[in-house]
Short mmCIF file of N, CA and C and ligand atoms in Angstrom, two decimals:
data_model
loop_
_atom_site.label_atom_id
_atom_site.label_comp_id
_atom_site.label_asym_id
_atom_site.label_seq_id
_atom_site.Cartn_x
_atom_site.Cartn_y
_atom_site.Cartn_z
N MET Z 5 28.94 20.98 -22.61
CA MET Z 5 27.59 20.45 -22.45
C MET Z 5 27.40 20.01 -21.00
N GLU Z 6 26.35 20.52 -20.38
CA GLU Z 6 26.06 20.19 -18.99
C GLU Z 6 24.93 19.16 -18.93
N PHE Z 7 25.04 18.23 -17.98
CA PHE Z 7 24.00 17.20 -17.83
C PHE Z 7 23.17 17.46 -16.58
N ILE Z 8 21.85 17.35 -16.73
CA ILE Z 8 20.91 17.67 -15.65
C ILE Z 8 20.11 16.41 -15.32
N PRO Z 9 20.01 16.05 -14.02
CA PRO Z 9 19.17 14.89 -13.66
C PRO Z 9 17.70 15.16 -13.98
N ILE Z 10 17.07 14.19 -14.63
CA ILE Z 10 15.66 14.37 -15.00
C ILE Z 10 14.75 13.41 -14.25
N LYS Z 11 15.31 12.27 -13.80
CA LYS Z 11 14.50 11.29 -13.05
C LYS Z 11 15.45 10.41 -12.25
N THR Z 12 14.97 9.96 -11.07
CA THR Z 12 15.78 9.07 -10.24
C THR Z 12 15.09 7.72 -10.09
N PHE Z 13 15.91 6.69 -9.84
CA PHE Z 13 15.41 5.32 -9.69
C PHE Z 13 16.12 4.66 -8.51
N ASP Z 14 15.47 3.64 -7.94
CA ASP Z 14 16.15 2.86 -6.92
C ASP Z 14 16.53 1.47 -7.43
N ASN Z 15 16.28 1.23 -8.72
CA ASN Z 15 16.60 -0.05 -9.34
C ASN Z 15 17.15 0.20 -10.74
N TYR Z 16 18.12 -0.60 -11.14
CA TYR Z 16 18.77 -0.35 -12.44
C TYR Z 16 17.93 -0.78 -13.64
N ILE Z 17 16.95 -1.68 -13.44
CA ILE Z 17 16.17 -2.18 -14.58
C ILE Z 17 15.29 -1.08 -15.19
N PRO Z 18 14.38 -0.43 -14.43
CA PRO Z 18 13.61 0.66 -15.05
C PRO Z 18 14.49 1.81 -15.51
N ALA Z 19 15.62 2.02 -14.82
CA ALA Z 19 16.53 3.09 -15.23
C ALA Z 19 17.10 2.81 -16.62
N ASN Z 20 17.52 1.57 -16.85
CA ASN Z 20 18.08 1.23 -18.16
C ASN Z 20 17.02 1.18 -19.25
N LEU Z 21 15.79 0.80 -18.88
CA LEU Z 21 14.70 0.80 -19.88
C LEU Z 21 14.45 2.22 -20.37
N LEU Z 22 14.38 3.17 -19.43
CA LEU Z 22 14.15 4.56 -19.82
C LEU Z 22 15.37 5.13 -20.56
N LEU Z 23 16.56 4.77 -20.12
CA LEU Z 23 17.78 5.21 -20.82
C LEU Z 23 17.75 4.76 -22.28
N SER Z 24 17.38 3.50 -22.51
CA SER Z 24 17.31 2.98 -23.89
C SER Z 24 16.29 3.74 -24.73
N LYS Z 25 15.13 4.03 -24.13
CA LYS Z 25 14.10 4.77 -24.87
C LYS Z 25 14.59 6.17 -25.24
N MET Z 26 15.29 6.81 -24.30
CA MET Z 26 15.80 8.16 -24.56
C MET Z 26 16.90 8.13 -25.63
N LEU Z 27 17.80 7.15 -25.54
CA LEU Z 27 18.86 7.05 -26.54
C LEU Z 27 18.29 6.77 -27.93
N ASP Z 28 17.20 5.98 -27.98
CA ASP Z 28 16.53 5.72 -29.27
C ASP Z 28 16.00 7.00 -29.90
N GLN Z 29 15.68 7.98 -29.06
CA GLN Z 29 15.14 9.26 -29.56
C GLN Z 29 16.26 10.29 -29.74
N ASP Z 30 17.52 9.83 -29.74
CA ASP Z 30 18.69 10.69 -29.94
C ASP Z 30 18.86 11.74 -28.85
N ILE Z 31 18.45 11.39 -27.64
CA ILE Z 31 18.67 12.27 -26.48
C ILE Z 31 20.05 11.91 -25.90
N HIS Z 32 20.88 12.91 -25.67
CA HIS Z 32 22.18 12.68 -25.05
C HIS Z 32 21.97 12.51 -23.55
N CYS Z 33 22.22 11.28 -23.06
CA CYS Z 33 21.97 11.03 -21.65
C CYS Z 33 22.80 9.86 -21.15
N TYR Z 34 22.89 9.73 -19.82
CA TYR Z 34 23.58 8.61 -19.20
C TYR Z 34 23.02 8.41 -17.79
N LEU Z 35 23.36 7.26 -17.19
CA LEU Z 35 22.93 6.97 -15.83
C LEU Z 35 24.07 7.27 -14.87
N LYS Z 36 23.80 8.09 -13.88
CA LYS Z 36 24.80 8.44 -12.88
C LYS Z 36 24.54 7.60 -11.62
N ASP Z 37 25.59 7.08 -11.04
CA ASP Z 37 25.55 6.28 -9.80
C ASP Z 37 24.84 4.93 -9.98
N GLU Z 38 24.74 4.45 -11.21
CA GLU Z 38 24.08 3.17 -11.45
C GLU Z 38 24.81 2.02 -10.74
N PHE Z 39 26.12 1.97 -10.89
CA PHE Z 39 26.89 0.84 -10.34
C PHE Z 39 26.96 0.91 -8.81
N THR Z 40 27.05 2.11 -8.27
CA THR Z 40 27.09 2.26 -6.81
C THR Z 40 25.81 1.72 -6.18
N VAL Z 41 24.65 2.13 -6.72
CA VAL Z 41 23.37 1.71 -6.16
C VAL Z 41 23.14 0.22 -6.42
N THR Z 42 23.59 -0.29 -7.56
CA THR Z 42 23.39 -1.71 -7.88
C THR Z 42 24.23 -2.59 -6.95
N ILE Z 43 25.45 -2.18 -6.67
CA ILE Z 43 26.32 -2.97 -5.80
C ILE Z 43 25.87 -2.88 -4.34
N ASP Z 44 25.48 -1.69 -3.89
CA ASP Z 44 25.06 -1.50 -2.50
C ASP Z 44 23.76 -0.70 -2.47
N PRO Z 45 22.59 -1.38 -2.59
CA PRO Z 45 21.30 -0.67 -2.66
C PRO Z 45 20.98 0.18 -1.44
N ILE Z 46 21.61 -0.11 -0.30
CA ILE Z 46 21.36 0.70 0.90
C ILE Z 46 21.81 2.15 0.69
N LEU Z 47 22.76 2.35 -0.18
CA LEU Z 47 23.26 3.70 -0.45
C LEU Z 47 22.30 4.52 -1.33
N ALA Z 48 21.26 3.88 -1.88
CA ALA Z 48 20.36 4.58 -2.80
C ALA Z 48 19.78 5.85 -2.17
N ASN Z 49 19.33 5.76 -0.93
CA ASN Z 49 18.77 6.95 -0.27
C ASN Z 49 19.84 7.97 0.05
N ALA Z 50 21.02 7.51 0.38
CA ALA Z 50 22.09 8.44 0.77
C ALA Z 50 22.58 9.29 -0.41
N ILE Z 51 22.66 8.67 -1.60
CA ILE Z 51 23.21 9.42 -2.74
C ILE Z 51 22.13 9.85 -3.73
N GLY Z 52 20.87 9.58 -3.39
CA GLY Z 52 19.78 10.05 -4.24
C GLY Z 52 19.41 9.10 -5.35
N GLY Z 53 19.81 7.84 -5.27
CA GLY Z 53 19.42 6.83 -6.25
C GLY Z 53 20.17 6.95 -7.56
N ILE Z 54 19.74 6.16 -8.53
CA ILE Z 54 20.31 6.21 -9.87
C ILE Z 54 19.66 7.39 -10.59
N LYS Z 55 20.48 8.25 -11.15
CA LYS Z 55 19.94 9.46 -11.79
C LYS Z 55 20.11 9.38 -13.31
N LEU Z 56 19.01 9.59 -14.03
CA LEU Z 56 19.09 9.71 -15.48
C LEU Z 56 19.41 11.16 -15.78
N CYS Z 57 20.63 11.40 -16.26
CA CYS Z 57 21.07 12.77 -16.56
C CYS Z 57 20.98 13.03 -18.06
N VAL Z 58 20.40 14.17 -18.40
CA VAL Z 58 20.15 14.54 -19.79
C VAL Z 58 20.92 15.81 -20.12
N ALA Z 59 21.46 15.89 -21.30
CA ALA Z 59 22.18 17.08 -21.74
C ALA Z 59 21.24 18.28 -21.73
N ASP Z 60 21.77 19.42 -21.33
CA ASP Z 60 20.94 20.62 -21.21
C ASP Z 60 20.27 21.01 -22.53
N ILE Z 61 20.94 20.74 -23.65
CA ILE Z 61 20.34 21.11 -24.95
C ILE Z 61 19.14 20.21 -25.30
N ASP Z 62 19.08 19.01 -24.70
CA ASP Z 62 17.98 18.08 -24.96
C ASP Z 62 16.95 18.04 -23.84
N PHE Z 63 17.13 18.86 -22.80
CA PHE Z 63 16.31 18.73 -21.60
C PHE Z 63 14.81 18.91 -21.87
N ALA Z 64 14.43 19.94 -22.60
CA ALA Z 64 13.01 20.21 -22.85
C ALA Z 64 12.36 19.05 -23.62
N ARG Z 65 13.05 18.57 -24.63
CA ARG Z 65 12.50 17.45 -25.41
C ARG Z 65 12.44 16.17 -24.56
N ALA Z 66 13.47 15.95 -23.73
CA ALA Z 66 13.49 14.78 -22.85
C ALA Z 66 12.34 14.81 -21.85
N LYS Z 67 12.02 16.00 -21.36
CA LYS Z 67 10.90 16.15 -20.41
C LYS Z 67 9.58 15.78 -21.09
N GLU Z 68 9.40 16.20 -22.33
CA GLU Z 68 8.19 15.84 -23.08
C GLU Z 68 8.13 14.34 -23.30
N LEU Z 69 9.26 13.75 -23.68
CA LEU Z 69 9.31 12.30 -23.91
C LEU Z 69 9.04 11.53 -22.63
N LEU Z 70 9.58 12.02 -21.52
CA LEU Z 70 9.36 11.37 -20.23
C LEU Z 70 7.87 11.35 -19.88
N THR Z 71 7.20 12.47 -20.07
CA THR Z 71 5.76 12.54 -19.83
C THR Z 71 5.01 11.56 -20.73
N PHE Z 72 5.41 11.52 -22.01
CA PHE Z 72 4.78 10.62 -22.97
C PHE Z 72 4.98 9.15 -22.56
N PHE Z 73 6.22 8.78 -22.20
CA PHE Z 73 6.50 7.40 -21.81
C PHE Z 73 5.74 6.99 -20.55
N GLU Z 74 5.66 7.91 -19.57
CA GLU Z 74 4.95 7.60 -18.33
C GLU Z 74 3.45 7.45 -18.59
N GLU Z 75 2.91 8.30 -19.47
CA GLU Z 75 1.48 8.22 -19.80
C GLU Z 75 1.18 6.94 -20.58
N GLU Z 76 2.13 6.56 -21.45
CA GLU Z 76 1.98 5.37 -22.28
C GLU Z 76 1.91 4.10 -21.44
N GLN Z 77 2.62 4.08 -20.30
CA GLN Z 77 2.68 2.90 -19.45
C GLN Z 77 1.45 2.71 -18.59
N LYS Z 78 0.67 3.77 -18.41
CA LYS Z 78 -0.48 3.68 -17.52
C LYS Z 78 -1.59 2.83 -18.15
N ILE Z 79 -2.31 2.13 -17.29
CA ILE Z 79 -3.39 1.26 -17.74
C ILE Z 79 -4.70 2.04 -17.64
N ALA Z 80 -5.52 1.94 -18.68
CA ALA Z 80 -6.81 2.63 -18.68
C ALA Z 80 -7.88 1.71 -18.09
N CYS Z 81 -8.77 2.30 -17.32
CA CYS Z 81 -9.87 1.55 -16.72
C CYS Z 81 -10.82 1.10 -17.83
N PRO Z 82 -11.21 -0.19 -17.85
CA PRO Z 82 -12.12 -0.66 -18.90
C PRO Z 82 -13.54 -0.10 -18.76
N LYS Z 83 -13.87 0.41 -17.58
CA LYS Z 83 -15.23 0.90 -17.35
C LYS Z 83 -15.36 2.39 -17.68
N CYS Z 84 -14.43 3.22 -17.18
CA CYS Z 84 -14.58 4.67 -17.36
C CYS Z 84 -13.46 5.29 -18.21
N GLY Z 85 -12.40 4.53 -18.50
CA GLY Z 85 -11.32 5.03 -19.34
C GLY Z 85 -10.29 5.87 -18.62
N SER Z 86 -10.47 6.08 -17.32
CA SER Z 86 -9.52 6.86 -16.54
C SER Z 86 -8.18 6.13 -16.42
N LYS Z 87 -7.12 6.90 -16.36
CA LYS Z 87 -5.80 6.27 -16.21
C LYS Z 87 -5.30 6.36 -14.77
N THR Z 88 -6.24 6.37 -13.83
CA THR Z 88 -5.88 6.38 -12.40
C THR Z 88 -5.93 4.97 -11.83
N VAL Z 89 -5.51 3.99 -12.63
CA VAL Z 89 -5.55 2.59 -12.22
C VAL Z 89 -4.20 2.20 -11.63
N GLU Z 90 -4.28 1.51 -10.47
CA GLU Z 90 -3.05 1.00 -9.85
C GLU Z 90 -3.27 -0.43 -9.39
N TYR Z 91 -2.18 -1.18 -9.35
CA TYR Z 91 -2.21 -2.56 -8.88
C TYR Z 91 -2.03 -2.53 -7.37
N ILE Z 92 -3.06 -2.98 -6.65
CA ILE Z 92 -3.01 -2.88 -5.19
C ILE Z 92 -3.30 -4.23 -4.55
N VAL Z 93 -2.94 -4.35 -3.30
CA VAL Z 93 -3.26 -5.53 -2.49
C VAL Z 93 -4.21 -5.06 -1.41
N GLN Z 94 -5.33 -5.72 -1.31
CA GLN Z 94 -6.30 -5.33 -0.30
C GLN Z 94 -6.91 -6.57 0.36
N PRO Z 95 -7.37 -6.43 1.58
CA PRO Z 95 -8.01 -7.57 2.24
C PRO Z 95 -9.24 -8.01 1.45
N LYS Z 96 -9.48 -9.33 1.40
CA LYS Z 96 -10.61 -9.84 0.62
C LYS Z 96 -11.95 -9.45 1.24
N ASN Z 97 -12.08 -9.59 2.53
CA ASN Z 97 -13.32 -9.22 3.21
C ASN Z 97 -13.03 -9.06 4.70
N PRO Z 98 -13.99 -8.54 5.47
CA PRO Z 98 -13.76 -8.33 6.90
C PRO Z 98 -13.40 -9.61 7.65
N ALA Z 99 -13.86 -10.77 7.19
CA ALA Z 99 -13.54 -12.03 7.87
C ALA Z 99 -12.04 -12.29 7.86
N ASN Z 100 -11.33 -11.67 6.92
CA ASN Z 100 -9.88 -11.85 6.87
C ASN Z 100 -9.20 -11.32 8.13
N TRP Z 101 -9.77 -10.29 8.71
CA TRP Z 101 -9.16 -9.75 9.94
C TRP Z 101 -9.25 -10.77 11.06
N LEU Z 102 -10.40 -11.47 11.16
CA LEU Z 102 -10.54 -12.53 12.16
C LEU Z 102 -9.52 -13.64 11.86
N PHE Z 103 -9.43 -14.01 10.59
CA PHE Z 103 -8.45 -15.04 10.19
C PHE Z 103 -7.03 -14.58 10.48
N ALA Z 104 -6.76 -13.27 10.27
CA ALA Z 104 -5.42 -12.74 10.53
C ALA Z 104 -5.08 -12.84 12.01
N ILE Z 105 -6.05 -12.53 12.86
CA ILE Z 105 -5.80 -12.60 14.31
C ILE Z 105 -5.55 -14.04 14.73
N VAL Z 106 -6.36 -14.97 14.20
CA VAL Z 106 -6.18 -16.38 14.54
C VAL Z 106 -4.82 -16.89 14.07
N THR Z 107 -4.45 -16.55 12.83
CA THR Z 107 -3.16 -17.03 12.33
C THR Z 107 -2.00 -16.37 13.07
N TRP Z 108 -2.20 -15.10 13.49
CA TRP Z 108 -1.15 -14.43 14.26
C TRP Z 108 -0.97 -15.11 15.62
N CYS Z 109 -2.08 -15.50 16.24
CA CYS Z 109 -2.02 -16.21 17.53
C CYS Z 109 -1.33 -17.56 17.38
N LEU Z 110 -1.46 -18.16 16.23
CA LEU Z 110 -0.83 -19.46 15.98
C LEU Z 110 0.57 -19.29 15.39
N ALA Z 111 1.09 -18.06 15.42
CA ALA Z 111 2.44 -17.75 14.93
C ALA Z 111 2.60 -18.05 13.45
N SER Z 112 1.54 -17.85 12.69
CA SER Z 112 1.63 -18.03 11.25
C SER Z 112 1.21 -16.73 10.57
N TYR Z 113 1.96 -16.31 9.58
CA TYR Z 113 1.64 -15.07 8.87
C TYR Z 113 1.30 -15.36 7.42
N ALA Z 114 0.64 -16.49 7.20
CA ALA Z 114 0.34 -16.92 5.84
C ALA Z 114 -0.94 -16.28 5.30
N LEU Z 115 -1.15 -15.03 5.60
CA LEU Z 115 -2.34 -14.32 5.13
C LEU Z 115 -1.97 -13.45 3.95
N LYS Z 116 -2.69 -13.60 2.90
CA LYS Z 116 -2.39 -12.80 1.72
C LYS Z 116 -3.66 -12.10 1.25
N GLY Z 117 -3.53 -10.85 0.92
CA GLY Z 117 -4.67 -10.09 0.43
C GLY Z 117 -4.93 -10.37 -1.03
N LYS Z 118 -6.03 -9.80 -1.51
CA LYS Z 118 -6.40 -9.97 -2.92
C LYS Z 118 -5.66 -8.93 -3.75
N GLU Z 119 -5.02 -9.36 -4.83
CA GLU Z 119 -4.29 -8.43 -5.70
C GLU Z 119 -5.15 -8.10 -6.90
N VAL Z 120 -5.46 -6.82 -7.07
CA VAL Z 120 -6.34 -6.39 -8.15
C VAL Z 120 -5.85 -5.08 -8.75
N TYR Z 121 -6.32 -4.80 -9.95
CA TYR Z 121 -6.17 -3.47 -10.53
C TYR Z 121 -7.38 -2.67 -10.08
N HIS Z 122 -7.15 -1.50 -9.50
CA HIS Z 122 -8.22 -0.70 -8.92
C HIS Z 122 -8.25 0.67 -9.58
N CYS Z 123 -9.42 1.05 -10.06
CA CYS Z 123 -9.59 2.39 -10.63
C CYS Z 123 -9.99 3.33 -9.50
N PHE Z 124 -9.20 4.38 -9.29
CA PHE Z 124 -9.48 5.30 -8.20
C PHE Z 124 -10.57 6.32 -8.57
N LYS Z 125 -10.99 6.33 -9.82
CA LYS Z 125 -12.06 7.26 -10.22
C LYS Z 125 -13.43 6.63 -10.02
N CYS Z 126 -13.64 5.40 -10.58
CA CYS Z 126 -14.96 4.78 -10.50
C CYS Z 126 -15.00 3.57 -9.56
N LYS Z 127 -13.86 3.25 -8.93
CA LYS Z 127 -13.75 2.16 -7.95
C LYS Z 127 -13.90 0.76 -8.58
N TYR Z 128 -13.86 0.67 -9.91
CA TYR Z 128 -13.96 -0.63 -10.58
C TYR Z 128 -12.67 -1.41 -10.35
N GLU Z 129 -12.81 -2.73 -10.13
CA GLU Z 129 -11.63 -3.58 -9.91
C GLU Z 129 -11.63 -4.73 -10.89
N PHE Z 130 -10.46 -5.08 -11.39
CA PHE Z 130 -10.34 -6.23 -12.27
C PHE Z 130 -9.03 -6.96 -11.94
N ASP Z 131 -9.06 -8.27 -12.19
CA ASP Z 131 -7.97 -9.12 -11.73
C ASP Z 131 -6.74 -9.10 -12.63
N SER Z 132 -6.97 -9.11 -13.93
CA SER Z 132 -5.82 -9.24 -14.82
C SER Z 132 -5.96 -8.35 -16.03
N LEU Z 133 -4.85 -8.16 -16.72
CA LEU Z 133 -4.88 -7.35 -17.93
C LEU Z 133 -5.55 -8.12 -19.08
N GLU Z 134 -5.55 -9.48 -18.99
CA GLU Z 134 -6.22 -10.29 -20.01
C GLU Z 134 -7.71 -9.98 -20.01
N GLN Z 135 -8.26 -9.81 -18.79
CA GLN Z 135 -9.68 -9.44 -18.65
C GLN Z 135 -9.93 -8.09 -19.33
N LEU Z 136 -8.97 -7.20 -19.21
CA LEU Z 136 -9.07 -5.87 -19.81
C LEU Z 136 -9.06 -5.99 -21.33
N GLN Z 137 -8.16 -6.82 -21.87
CA GLN Z 137 -8.04 -6.95 -23.31
C GLN Z 137 -9.28 -7.60 -23.93
N GLU Z 138 -9.96 -8.49 -23.18
CA GLU Z 138 -11.17 -9.11 -23.69
C GLU Z 138 -12.28 -8.10 -23.92
N LYS Z 139 -12.32 -7.07 -23.06
CA LYS Z 139 -13.38 -6.06 -23.15
C LYS Z 139 -13.12 -5.03 -24.24
N ILE Z 140 -11.88 -4.92 -24.68
CA ILE Z 140 -11.55 -3.92 -25.70
C ILE Z 140 -11.97 -4.38 -27.06
ZN1 ZN E 223 -12.73 3.52 -13.81
#
């Protein structure tokens, strides 16, 4: 039985979450280089990160499951239903740039942007998932 890498990670937490989901579905798989990357994260780029390797006989089914799991994790926009929503940090308004310059001159970098969920299809923004659940 040959094992084929199906997805790579730079952190062991999402790698183990996906490994558990795959094992629950009786997919023969394991994490390659998990301990190396966890002990020395700088090596992640050099060795290609943590690799979820799947048995060749389960590869097609694992690929379908991977697509399903990734789609399942995406957040739907409450306005248009698109799943092109991402959590982003953006400047609150143009005055922030003036504030940024002033704080930079005063050797302070205490400027923080607004963190929102942004729909790339309809440009709708919302602050929290609780707000999303209220509308459903
Ligand atoms: Zn939308």
